[in-house]
Amino acid sequence: PALPGPLAAAGSAAGAGAMPKVVTFRRGPVFTNMRERLGEDGFNVFHCRRCSAHVVITDADLSCIPRRRTDGALVLDASSVVIRLNTTRQEGSQLIRRPNGAERQYVHTCASCGHAVAYTSLPHSEDLRLLYVTESAVRVPWDKMKSPWACNVCGYVCQSASQLEAHRKQRQHSEQDEGGGGGDAANGTKPIMVG
């Protein structure tokens, strides 16, 4: 049914019987699937082993993350990489005995289950400089690690530089093949494509 008079113009502009449109503004982008978005951007998400909640998000290259000599924890330097925490800061500190003395640790626990996942050597009131992530408490996405010893021709990932050289010799890959030229530029030959 048509609306009489001025209501007809207002009804047709807003849509007949439709609710008014609500517009909200947000400061950052809105993601519908946060894990998918983070995976595309090259971020590494560490998950709690107990409850599978994400606890640390970083853009650190997994092949270059150093470890502590004392306990083997992964060391994330906040001055050189992005670190986003989903943890709660445990009140107080722990005193850990080491062969050379004692160490005070300020613990970060999982926000969901309260499992200790990381620690710092500075009080929580100070800025984060180094974060030590306990590998036994989190799942590290090692499958996303970029190896420095990958063959640029076929993509084969090696464990060492010597293994990469042996692979190149066995498969007859040369440095010229890695350039992506697709043939020997000196004599003008092109590769034969079969299939």
GROMACS .gro file of C-alpha atoms in nm:
model
  195
    1PRO     CA    1   0.000   0.000   0.000
    2ALA     CA    2   0.114   0.350  -0.088
    3LEU     CA    3   0.173   0.599   0.191
    4PRO     CA    4  -0.009   0.932   0.160
    5GLY     CA    5   0.169   1.270   0.132
    6PRO     CA    6   0.513   1.341   0.274
    7LEU     CA    7   0.536   0.990   0.424
    8ALA     CA    8   0.544   0.843   0.072
    9ALA     CA    9   0.870   1.026  -0.012
   10ALA     CA   10   1.031   0.932   0.320
   11GLY     CA   11   0.916   0.571   0.289
   12SER     CA   12   1.054   0.531  -0.062
   13ALA     CA   13   1.389   0.689   0.028
   14ALA     CA   14   1.450   0.466   0.331
   15GLY     CA   15   1.295   0.155   0.178
   16ALA     CA   16   0.942   0.053   0.252
   17GLY     CA   17   0.920  -0.099   0.599
   18ALA     CA   18   1.300  -0.121   0.643
   19MET     CA   19   1.478  -0.034   0.963
   20PRO     CA   20   1.717   0.263   0.952
   21LYS     CA   21   2.075   0.179   0.861
   22VAL     CA   22   2.316   0.185   1.154
   23VAL     CA   23   2.673   0.284   1.072
   24THR     CA   24   2.955   0.237   1.321
   25PHE     CA   25   3.308   0.361   1.287
   26ARG     CA   26   3.612   0.172   1.411
   27ARG     CA   27   3.971   0.281   1.434
   28GLY     CA   28   4.129  -0.034   1.289
   29PRO     CA   29   4.027  -0.274   1.018
   30VAL     CA   30   3.766  -0.536   1.097
   31PHE     CA   31   3.866  -0.895   1.028
   32THR     CA   32   3.616  -1.175   1.002
   33ASN     CA   33   3.876  -1.448   1.040
   34MET     CA   34   4.171  -1.324   1.245
   35ARG     CA   35   4.387  -1.635   1.203
   36GLU     CA   36   4.351  -1.632   0.827
   37ARG     CA   37   4.443  -1.264   0.809
   38LEU     CA   38   4.746  -1.310   1.035
   39GLY     CA   39   4.862  -1.608   0.830
   40GLU     CA   40   4.857  -1.400   0.513
   41ASP     CA   41   5.064  -1.122   0.666
   42GLY     CA   42   5.353  -1.342   0.771
   43PHE     CA   43   5.283  -1.330   1.143
   44ASN     CA   44   5.356  -1.636   1.356
   45VAL     CA   45   5.093  -1.730   1.613
   46PHE     CA   46   5.203  -1.929   1.918
   47HIS     CA   47   4.921  -2.126   2.084
   48CYS     CA   48   4.893  -2.252   2.441
   49ARG     CA   49   4.948  -2.630   2.457
   50ARG     CA   50   4.684  -2.673   2.727
   51CYS     CA   51   4.384  -2.484   2.583
   52SER     CA   52   4.493  -2.393   2.224
   53ALA     CA   53   4.431  -2.019   2.276
   54HIS     CA   54   4.673  -1.786   2.098
   55VAL     CA   55   4.917  -1.635   2.347
   56VAL     CA   56   5.193  -1.471   2.140
   57ILE     CA   57   5.177  -1.319   1.792
   58THR     CA   58   5.504  -1.208   1.634
   59ASP     CA   59   5.658  -1.133   1.298
   60ALA     CA   60   5.994  -1.284   1.398
   61ASP     CA   61   6.159  -1.517   1.147
   62LEU     CA   62   6.139  -1.860   1.309
   63SER     CA   63   6.470  -1.972   1.157
   64CYS     CA   64   6.653  -1.688   1.333
   65ILE     CA   65   6.498  -1.697   1.682
   66PRO     CA   66   6.776  -1.747   1.939
   67ARG     CA   67   6.747  -1.968   2.247
   68ARG     CA   68   6.866  -1.919   2.602
   69ARG     CA   69   7.153  -2.139   2.710
   70THR     CA   70   7.010  -2.183   3.061
   71ASP     CA   71   6.670  -2.336   2.982
   72GLY     CA   72   6.634  -2.338   2.601
   73ALA     CA   73   6.353  -2.079   2.595
   74LEU     CA   74   6.289  -1.889   2.270
   75VAL     CA   75   6.407  -1.526   2.296
   76LEU     CA   76   6.194  -1.253   2.133
   77ASP     CA   77   6.351  -0.908   2.125
   78ALA     CA   78   6.080  -0.640   2.138
   79SER     CA   79   6.313  -0.378   1.988
   80SER     CA   80   6.354  -0.571   1.661
   81VAL     CA   81   6.029  -0.768   1.616
   82VAL     CA   82   5.658  -0.710   1.673
   83ILE     CA   83   5.522  -0.890   1.979
   84ARG     CA   84   5.151  -0.903   2.065
   85LEU     CA   85   5.061  -1.084   2.387
   86ASN     CA   86   4.734  -1.243   2.493
   87THR     CA   87   4.855  -1.320   2.844
   88THR     CA   88   4.795  -1.212   3.200
   89ARG     CA   89   5.083  -1.095   3.414
   90GLN     CA   90   5.127  -1.312   3.721
   91GLU     CA   91   5.163  -1.112   4.041
   92GLY     CA   92   5.505  -1.117   4.199
   93SER     CA   93   5.802  -1.309   4.067
   94GLN     CA   94   5.969  -1.649   4.079
   95LEU     CA   95   6.323  -1.708   4.198
   96ILE     CA   96   6.491  -1.978   3.990
   97ARG     CA   97   6.816  -2.135   4.107
   98ARG     CA   98   7.084  -2.166   3.840
   99PRO     CA   99   7.437  -2.314   3.858
  100ASN     CA  100   7.585  -1.963   3.854
  101GLY     CA  101   7.339  -1.814   4.104
  102ALA     CA  102   6.972  -1.725   4.102
  103GLU     CA  103   6.742  -1.562   3.846
  104ARG     CA  104   6.422  -1.367   3.904
  105GLN     CA  105   6.146  -1.433   3.647
  106TYR     CA  106   5.825  -1.235   3.596
  107VAL     CA  107   5.576  -1.483   3.451
  108HIS     CA  108   5.315  -1.435   3.177
  109THR     CA  109   5.030  -1.688   3.187
  110CYS     CA  110   4.771  -1.784   2.925
  111ALA     CA  111   4.469  -1.552   2.947
  112SER     CA  112   4.230  -1.846   2.903
  113CYS     CA  113   4.362  -2.122   3.127
  114GLY     CA  114   4.633  -1.962   3.342
  115HIS     CA  115   4.915  -2.191   3.220
  116ALA     CA  116   5.263  -2.027   3.240
  117VAL     CA  117   5.380  -1.970   2.881
  118ALA     CA  118   5.650  -1.700   2.894
  119TYR     CA  119   5.854  -1.484   3.128
  120THR     CA  120   6.067  -1.171   3.139
  121SER     CA  121   6.364  -1.072   3.352
  122LEU     CA  122   6.228  -0.723   3.419
  123PRO     CA  123   5.926  -0.635   3.635
  124HIS     CA  124   5.592  -0.606   3.455
  125SER     CA  125   5.581  -0.233   3.532
  126GLU     CA  126   5.878  -0.172   3.298
  127ASP     CA  127   5.867  -0.178   2.918
  128LEU     CA  128   5.898  -0.517   2.752
  129ARG     CA  129   6.250  -0.569   2.613
  130LEU     CA  130   6.307  -0.943   2.594
  131LEU     CA  131   6.035  -1.206   2.616
  132TYR     CA  132   6.137  -1.563   2.688
  133VAL     CA  133   5.880  -1.812   2.552
  134THR     CA  134   5.881  -2.159   2.706
  135GLU     CA  135   5.863  -2.394   2.407
  136SER     CA  136   5.722  -2.680   2.614
  137ALA     CA  137   5.420  -2.463   2.707
  138VAL     CA  138   5.331  -2.335   2.358
  139ARG     CA  139   5.285  -2.475   2.008
  140VAL     CA  140   5.527  -2.295   1.776
  141PRO     CA  141   5.430  -2.296   1.405
  142TRP     CA  142   5.758  -2.454   1.289
  143ASP     CA  143   5.588  -2.549   0.961
  144LYS     CA  144   5.594  -2.180   0.863
  145MET     CA  145   5.969  -2.153   0.916
  146LYS     CA  146   6.163  -2.024   0.618
  147SER     CA  147   6.484  -2.217   0.571
  148PRO     CA  148   6.790  -2.027   0.450
  149TRP     CA  149   6.892  -2.346   0.267
  150ALA     CA  150   6.617  -2.378   0.007
  151CYS     CA  151   6.693  -2.449  -0.357
  152ASN     CA  152   6.575  -2.156  -0.567
  153VAL     CA  153   6.530  -2.377  -0.874
  154CYS     CA  154   6.303  -2.654  -0.744
  155GLY     CA  155   6.214  -2.537  -0.390
  156TYR     CA  156   6.375  -2.834  -0.209
  157VAL     CA  157   6.445  -2.747   0.157
  158CYS     CA  158   6.776  -2.867   0.300
  159GLN     CA  159   6.903  -2.890   0.657
  160SER     CA  160   7.244  -2.730   0.598
  161ALA     CA  161   7.453  -2.544   0.342
  162SER     CA  162   7.655  -2.856   0.261
  163GLN     CA  163   7.334  -3.053   0.196
  164LEU     CA  164   7.215  -2.773  -0.036
  165GLU     CA  165   7.541  -2.790  -0.234
  166ALA     CA  166   7.511  -3.169  -0.260
  167HIS     CA  167   7.152  -3.130  -0.384
  168ARG     CA  168   7.261  -2.878  -0.648
  169LYS     CA  169   7.535  -3.112  -0.772
  170GLN     CA  170   7.306  -3.416  -0.778
  171ARG     CA  171   7.024  -3.236  -0.961
  172GLN     CA  172   7.268  -3.036  -1.174
  173HIS     CA  173   7.124  -2.703  -1.060
  174SER     CA  174   7.358  -2.412  -1.113
  175GLU     CA  175   7.362  -2.051  -0.998
  176GLN     CA  176   7.251  -1.945  -1.349
  177ASP     CA  177   6.938  -2.162  -1.318
  178GLU     CA  178   6.843  -1.979  -0.998
  179GLY     CA  179   6.825  -1.646  -1.178
  180GLY     CA  180   6.506  -1.762  -1.348
  181GLY     CA  181   6.642  -1.696  -1.697
  182GLY     CA  182   6.517  -2.033  -1.815
  183GLY     CA  183   6.814  -2.129  -2.028
  184ASP     CA  184   7.176  -2.060  -2.105
  185ALA     CA  185   7.195  -1.697  -2.208
  186ALA     CA  186   7.550  -1.733  -2.346
  187ASN     CA  187   7.460  -1.967  -2.631
  188GLY     CA  188   7.086  -1.890  -2.660
  189THR     CA  189   6.951  -2.236  -2.572
  190LYS     CA  190   6.606  -2.270  -2.423
  191PRO     CA  191   6.483  -2.547  -2.194
  192ILE     CA  192   6.272  -2.823  -2.349
  193MET     CA  193   5.924  -2.840  -2.194
  194VAL     CA  194   5.783  -3.192  -2.188
  195GLY     CA  195   5.426  -3.280  -2.100
   0.00000   0.00000   0.00000
